[in-house]
Short mmCIF file of the C-alpha atoms (twelve columns), coordinates in Angstrom:
data_MODEL
# 
_entry.id   MODEL 
# 
loop_
_atom_site.group_PDB 
_atom_site.id 
_atom_site.type_symbol 
_atom_site.label_atom_id 
_atom_site.label_alt_id 
_atom_site.label_comp_id 
_atom_site.label_asym_id 
_atom_site.label_seq_id 
_atom_site.Cartn_x 
_atom_site.Cartn_y 
_atom_site.Cartn_z 
_atom_site.pdbx_PDB_model_num 
ATOM 1   C CA . PRO A 1   -0.312   -0.085  0.581   1 
ATOM 2   C CA . GLY A 2   1.159    3.366   -0.884  1 
ATOM 3   C CA . SER A 3   3.734    2.420   -3.454  1 
ATOM 4   C CA . GLU A 4   1.694    3.914   -6.069  1 
ATOM 5   C CA . ALA A 5   2.499    7.762   -7.475  1 
ATOM 6   C CA . GLY A 6   1.426    10.093  -5.992  1 
ATOM 7   C CA . SER A 7   -0.183   8.520   -2.846  1 
ATOM 8   C CA . ALA A 8   1.456    9.790   -0.055  1 
ATOM 9   C CA . PRO A 9   3.240    6.206   1.920   1 
ATOM 10  C CA . GLY A 10  1.118    4.214   4.822   1 
ATOM 11  C CA . CYS A 11  -2.533   5.135   1.968   1 
ATOM 12  C CA . PHE A 12  -4.409   3.042   1.770   1 
ATOM 13  C CA . ALA A 13  -4.044   3.131   -2.236  1 
ATOM 14  C CA . GLY A 14  -6.270   1.271   -4.979  1 
ATOM 15  C CA . PRO A 15  -7.540   2.811   -8.584  1 
ATOM 16  C CA . ALA A 16  -8.947   5.832   -9.083  1 
ATOM 17  C CA . PRO A 17  -13.019  5.411   -8.189  1 
ATOM 18  C CA . VAL A 18  -15.771  5.051   -11.073 1 
ATOM 19  C CA . ALA A 19  -17.655  8.054   -10.927 1 
ATOM 20  C CA . TRP A 20  -21.505  6.592   -11.163 1 
ATOM 21  C CA . PRO A 21  -24.305  8.896   -12.343 1 
ATOM 22  C CA . LEU A 22  -26.456  7.648   -9.170  1 
ATOM 23  C CA . LEU A 23  -24.280  6.882   -6.890  1 
ATOM 24  C CA . PRO A 24  -22.409  9.274   -4.217  1 
ATOM 25  C CA . PRO A 25  -19.490  10.170  -5.815  1 
ATOM 26  C CA . VAL A 26  -17.567  9.704   -2.193  1 
ATOM 27  C CA . VAL A 27  -18.836  7.649   -0.309  1 
ATOM 28  C CA . PRO A 28  -17.092  7.566   3.410   1 
ATOM 29  C CA . VAL A 29  -16.609  4.044   4.352   1 
ATOM 30  C CA . ASP A 30  -14.129  2.201   7.066   1 
ATOM 31  C CA . GLN A 31  -10.531  0.517   6.099   1 
ATOM 32  C CA . GLY A 32  -11.185  -1.939  8.008   1 
ATOM 33  C CA . VAL A 33  -14.476  -2.846  6.481   1 
ATOM 34  C CA . LEU A 34  -12.431  -2.830  2.988   1 
ATOM 35  C CA . LEU A 35  -9.991   -4.370  4.210   1 
ATOM 36  C CA . ARG A 36  -11.557  -7.306  5.428   1 
ATOM 37  C CA . ARG A 37  -13.790  -7.519  2.571   1 
ATOM 38  C CA . VAL A 38  -10.421  -7.749  0.326   1 
ATOM 39  C CA . TYR A 39  -9.504   -10.214 2.392   1 
ATOM 40  C CA . GLU A 40  -12.141  -12.693 2.439   1 
ATOM 41  C CA . LEU A 41  -11.692  -11.891 -1.400  1 
ATOM 42  C CA . GLU A 42  -8.988   -12.591 -1.895  1 
ATOM 43  C CA . GLY A 43  -9.209   -15.907 0.044   1 
ATOM 44  C CA . ASP A 44  -12.216  -16.748 -2.441  1 
ATOM 45  C CA . VAL A 45  -10.009  -16.149 -5.403  1 
ATOM 46  C CA . ALA A 46  -7.706   -18.602 -3.761  1 
ATOM 47  C CA . GLN A 47  -10.674  -21.296 -3.105  1 
ATOM 48  C CA . LEU A 48  -11.087  -20.795 -6.878  1 
ATOM 49  C CA . GLU A 49  -7.443   -20.956 -7.716  1 
ATOM 50  C CA . ASP A 50  -7.225   -24.159 -6.471  1 
ATOM 51  C CA . ALA A 51  -10.597  -25.746 -6.993  1 
ATOM 52  C CA . GLY A 52  -9.121   -24.810 -10.821 1 
ATOM 53  C CA . LEU A 53  -5.971   -26.344 -10.133 1 
ATOM 54  C CA . ARG A 54  -8.289   -29.859 -8.834  1 
ATOM 55  C CA . ALA A 55  -10.215  -29.364 -12.082 1 
ATOM 56  C CA . ALA A 56  -7.216   -29.407 -13.908 1 
ATOM 57  C CA . ARG A 57  -5.026   -32.177 -12.543 1 
ATOM 58  C CA . GLU A 58  -8.824   -34.785 -12.993 1 
ATOM 59  C CA . ALA A 59  -8.703   -33.398 -16.488 1 
ATOM 60  C CA . GLU A 60  -4.904   -34.848 -17.173 1 
ATOM 61  C CA . GLU A 61  -5.779   -37.989 -15.170 1 
ATOM 62  C CA . LEU A 62  -9.133   -38.643 -17.595 1 
ATOM 63  C CA . ARG A 63  -6.573   -37.241 -20.478 1 
ATOM 64  C CA . ARG A 64  -4.942   -40.539 -19.293 1 
ATOM 65  C CA . VAL A 65  -7.042   -42.543 -18.547 1 
ATOM 66  C CA . VAL A 66  -8.730   -42.104 -22.582 1 
ATOM 67  C CA . ALA A 67  -5.522   -42.439 -24.003 1 
ATOM 68  C CA . ASP A 68  -4.921   -46.063 -22.273 1 
ATOM 69  C CA . LEU A 69  -7.927   -47.058 -23.158 1 
ATOM 70  C CA . GLN A 70  -8.400   -46.459 -26.616 1 
ATOM 71  C CA . GLN A 71  -4.634   -48.493 -26.938 1 
ATOM 72  C CA . ALA A 72  -6.513   -50.865 -25.461 1 
ATOM 73  C CA . LYS A 73  -8.922   -51.138 -27.666 1 
ATOM 74  C CA . ALA A 74  -6.719   -51.083 -30.763 1 
ATOM 75  C CA . ARG A 75  -4.685   -53.988 -28.729 1 
ATOM 76  C CA . PRO A 76  -6.905   -56.633 -28.794 1 
ATOM 77  C CA . ALA A 77  -7.425   -56.448 -32.713 1 
ATOM 78  C CA . ALA A 78  -3.370   -57.873 -32.929 1 
ATOM 79  C CA . ASP A 79  -4.292   -60.856 -29.821 1 
ATOM 80  C CA . PRO A 80  -6.892   -63.245 -31.037 1 
ATOM 81  C CA . GLU A 81  -7.166   -64.710 -27.041 1 
ATOM 82  C CA . ALA A 82  -8.030   -61.789 -26.067 1 
ATOM 83  C CA . GLN A 83  -10.678  -60.676 -28.825 1 
ATOM 84  C CA . ARG A 84  -11.953  -64.170 -28.337 1 
ATOM 85  C CA . ALA A 85  -12.176  -63.093 -24.772 1 
ATOM 86  C CA . LYS A 86  -14.286  -59.906 -25.414 1 
ATOM 87  C CA . GLU A 87  -16.650  -62.227 -27.424 1 
ATOM 88  C CA . GLN A 88  -17.163  -64.411 -24.744 1 
ATOM 89  C CA . VAL A 89  -16.995  -61.170 -22.426 1 
ATOM 90  C CA . THR A 90  -19.394  -59.562 -24.802 1 
ATOM 91  C CA . PHE A 91  -21.739  -63.058 -25.499 1 
ATOM 92  C CA . LEU A 92  -22.113  -63.645 -21.536 1 
ATOM 93  C CA . SER A 93  -23.264  -60.478 -21.023 1 
ATOM 94  C CA . GLY A 94  -25.911  -60.908 -23.457 1 
ATOM 95  C CA . LEU A 95  -26.639  -63.305 -21.243 1 
ATOM 96  C CA . VAL A 96  -26.990  -62.051 -18.198 1 
ATOM 97  C CA . THR A 97  -29.118  -59.033 -19.432 1 
ATOM 98  C CA . LYS A 98  -31.744  -62.114 -20.811 1 
ATOM 99  C CA . PHE A 99  -31.772  -63.913 -17.178 1 
ATOM 100 C CA . GLU A 100 -31.594  -60.366 -15.593 1 
ATOM 101 C CA . ARG A 101 -34.866  -60.421 -18.052 1 
ATOM 102 C CA . LYS A 102 -36.348  -62.893 -17.388 1 
ATOM 103 C CA . THR A 103 -36.376  -62.664 -13.484 1 
ATOM 104 C CA . MET A 104 -37.844  -59.307 -13.576 1 
ATOM 105 C CA . ALA A 105 -40.130  -60.893 -15.983 1 
ATOM 106 C CA . LEU A 106 -40.836  -63.872 -13.593 1 
ATOM 107 C CA . HIS A 107 -40.826  -61.420 -10.161 1 
ATOM 108 C CA . THR A 108 -43.729  -59.353 -11.890 1 
ATOM 109 C CA . GLU A 109 -45.323  -63.148 -12.730 1 
ATOM 110 C CA . VAL A 110 -45.230  -64.009 -9.413  1 
ATOM 111 C CA . GLU A 111 -46.764  -61.073 -8.213  1 
ATOM 112 C CA . VAL A 112 -49.191  -61.368 -10.121 1 
ATOM 113 C CA . GLU A 113 -49.625  -64.824 -9.497  1 
ATOM 114 C CA . LYS A 114 -50.062  -63.640 -5.179  1 
ATOM 115 C CA . GLN A 115 -52.398  -61.028 -6.238  1 
ATOM 116 C CA . ALA A 116 -54.598  -63.608 -8.214  1 
ATOM 117 C CA . ALA A 117 -54.539  -66.416 -4.758  1 
ATOM 118 C CA . ALA A 118 -55.133  -63.232 -2.102  1 
ATOM 119 C CA . ALA A 119 -58.269  -62.583 -4.706  1 
ATOM 120 C CA . ALA A 120 -59.084  -66.229 -5.049  1 
ATOM 121 C CA . ARG A 121 -58.365  -67.318 -1.353  1 
ATOM 122 C CA . ALA A 122 -60.829  -63.540 -0.404  1 
ATOM 123 C CA . GLU A 123 -64.060  -65.161 -2.703  1 
ATOM 124 C CA . ALA A 124 -63.173  -68.564 -1.180  1 
ATOM 125 C CA . GLU A 125 -63.607  -66.658 2.921   1 
ATOM 126 C CA . GLU A 126 -66.872  -64.898 0.981   1 
ATOM 127 C CA . ALA A 127 -67.914  -68.259 -0.651  1 
ATOM 128 C CA . ALA A 128 -68.198  -70.300 2.989   1 
ATOM 129 C CA . ARG A 129 -69.968  -67.185 5.300   1 
ATOM 130 C CA . GLU A 130 -72.392  -67.363 2.172   1 
ATOM 131 C CA . ARG A 131 -72.544  -71.250 3.110   1 
ATOM 132 C CA . ARG A 132 -72.591  -70.663 6.968   1 
ATOM 133 C CA . ARG A 133 -75.806  -68.219 6.697   1 
ATOM 134 C CA . ALA A 134 -76.809  -70.219 4.140   1 
ATOM 135 C CA . GLU A 135 -77.459  -73.145 6.189   1 
ATOM 136 C CA . GLU A 136 -78.247  -71.224 9.664   1 
ATOM 137 C CA . LEU A 137 -80.861  -69.622 7.576   1 
ATOM 138 C CA . GLU A 138 -82.021  -73.117 6.197   1 
ATOM 139 C CA . ALA A 139 -82.115  -74.344 10.118  1 
ATOM 140 C CA . GLU A 140 -84.291  -71.324 11.250  1 
ATOM 141 C CA . SER A 141 -86.473  -72.240 8.868   1 
ATOM 142 C CA . ARG A 142 -86.267  -76.195 9.126   1 
ATOM 143 C CA . GLU A 143 -86.750  -74.745 13.201  1 
ATOM 144 C CA . GLU A 144 -89.573  -72.950 12.180  1 
ATOM 145 C CA . ALA A 145 -91.685  -75.495 10.119  1 
ATOM 146 C CA . ALA A 146 -91.450  -78.048 12.244  1 
ATOM 147 C CA . ALA A 147 -92.769  -75.213 15.458  1 
ATOM 148 C CA . ARG A 148 -96.008  -74.684 13.409  1 
ATOM 149 C CA . ILE A 149 -96.365  -78.414 12.653  1 
ATOM 150 C CA . HIS A 150 -96.082  -78.691 16.386  1 
ATOM 151 C CA . ASP A 151 -98.464  -76.259 16.788  1 
ATOM 152 C CA . LEU A 152 -101.169 -77.862 13.775  1 
ATOM 153 C CA . GLU A 153 -101.093 -80.290 15.329  1 
ATOM 154 C CA . ALA A 154 -101.731 -79.455 18.384  1 
ATOM 155 C CA . GLU A 155 -104.481 -77.772 17.109  1 
ATOM 156 C CA . LEU A 156 -105.538 -80.524 14.758  1 
ATOM 157 C CA . THR A 157 -105.602 -82.713 18.307  1 
ATOM 158 C CA . SER A 158 -107.622 -79.900 20.441  1 
ATOM 159 C CA . ALA A 159 -109.961 -80.062 16.842  1 
ATOM 160 C CA . THR A 160 -110.285 -84.139 17.390  1 
ATOM 161 C CA . ARG A 161 -111.065 -83.571 21.001  1 
ATOM 162 C CA . THR A 162 -114.015 -80.826 20.275  1 
ATOM 163 C CA . ALA A 163 -115.202 -83.400 17.730  1 
ATOM 164 C CA . THR A 164 -115.112 -86.490 20.204  1 
ATOM 165 C CA . ALA A 165 -116.862 -84.095 22.988  1 
ATOM 166 C CA . ALA A 166 -119.942 -83.568 20.820  1 
ATOM 167 C CA . SER A 167 -119.779 -86.936 18.236  1 
ATOM 168 C CA . ASP A 168 -120.386 -88.115 22.441  1 
ATOM 169 C CA . VAL A 169 -122.877 -85.984 23.217  1 
ATOM 170 C CA . ARG A 170 -124.889 -85.813 19.448  1 
ATOM 171 C CA . PRO A 171 -126.439 -89.764 20.665  1 
ATOM 172 C CA . ALA A 172 -127.899 -87.529 24.426  1 
ATOM 173 C CA . LEU A 173 -128.673 -84.387 22.286  1 
ATOM 174 C CA . ALA A 174 -131.050 -86.408 20.402  1 
ATOM 175 C CA . ALA A 175 -132.248 -89.177 23.347  1 
ATOM 176 C CA . ALA A 176 -133.417 -84.955 24.477  1 
ATOM 177 C CA . ARG A 177 -135.561 -84.284 21.676  1 
ATOM 178 C CA . ALA A 178 -136.804 -87.334 21.098  1 
ATOM 179 C CA . GLU A 179 -138.077 -86.649 24.985  1 
ATOM 180 C CA . ALA A 180 -139.173 -83.674 24.552  1 
ATOM 181 C CA . ALA A 181 -141.194 -83.579 21.215  1 
# 
C-alpha cells in the first residue's frame, strides 16, 4: 500500500473511483471493513484457483485414462486370444441381461399370482361365510316349520277332541229332543 505514484506513504491506494451517475461520488467507508472484504475476496480467489488446479489435474488424469483405453482397444485386434475373451464377455453379458429380464418377468408374474391367490382366498372365505349363513337360515326355517307343524298338530288334536266330545253329546241331544217332542 502506498507504493503507487502520487500516493502518500501509509495510505490505501487503489484505482480511481468510478463515477456512477446514480451513486454519490464518495461514500465514507471504514478502512478496516474494506481490508476485511479484500482478505475475504483474496481467500475466495485462492479457493477458486485451488479448484481450478484440481479440475486441471482431474482432466489430465481423465485424458490419460482415455489414452490408455484407446490403446487397449487397439491391442485386442492384434491378439486373437484377447479377441475371443472379449467375444465371450460380450456373449456372457448378453446372457446375464436376458437372465435379468427373465428374472424380472418372473418376479412380476409371481406378484400377479400372489394377488390372484389373495383374491381367490378372499372369494373362498366369502363363499364359506355365505354357505354358513345359508345353512343357518335353512336350520332356522326347519325349526320354524317344525314349530308350525307342532302347533298345527296341537290344533288338530284339540279339534279332534272337540269333535269327539260333540259326537258323544249328539246321541244324548237326540234322546233329549225325542223326549221333548
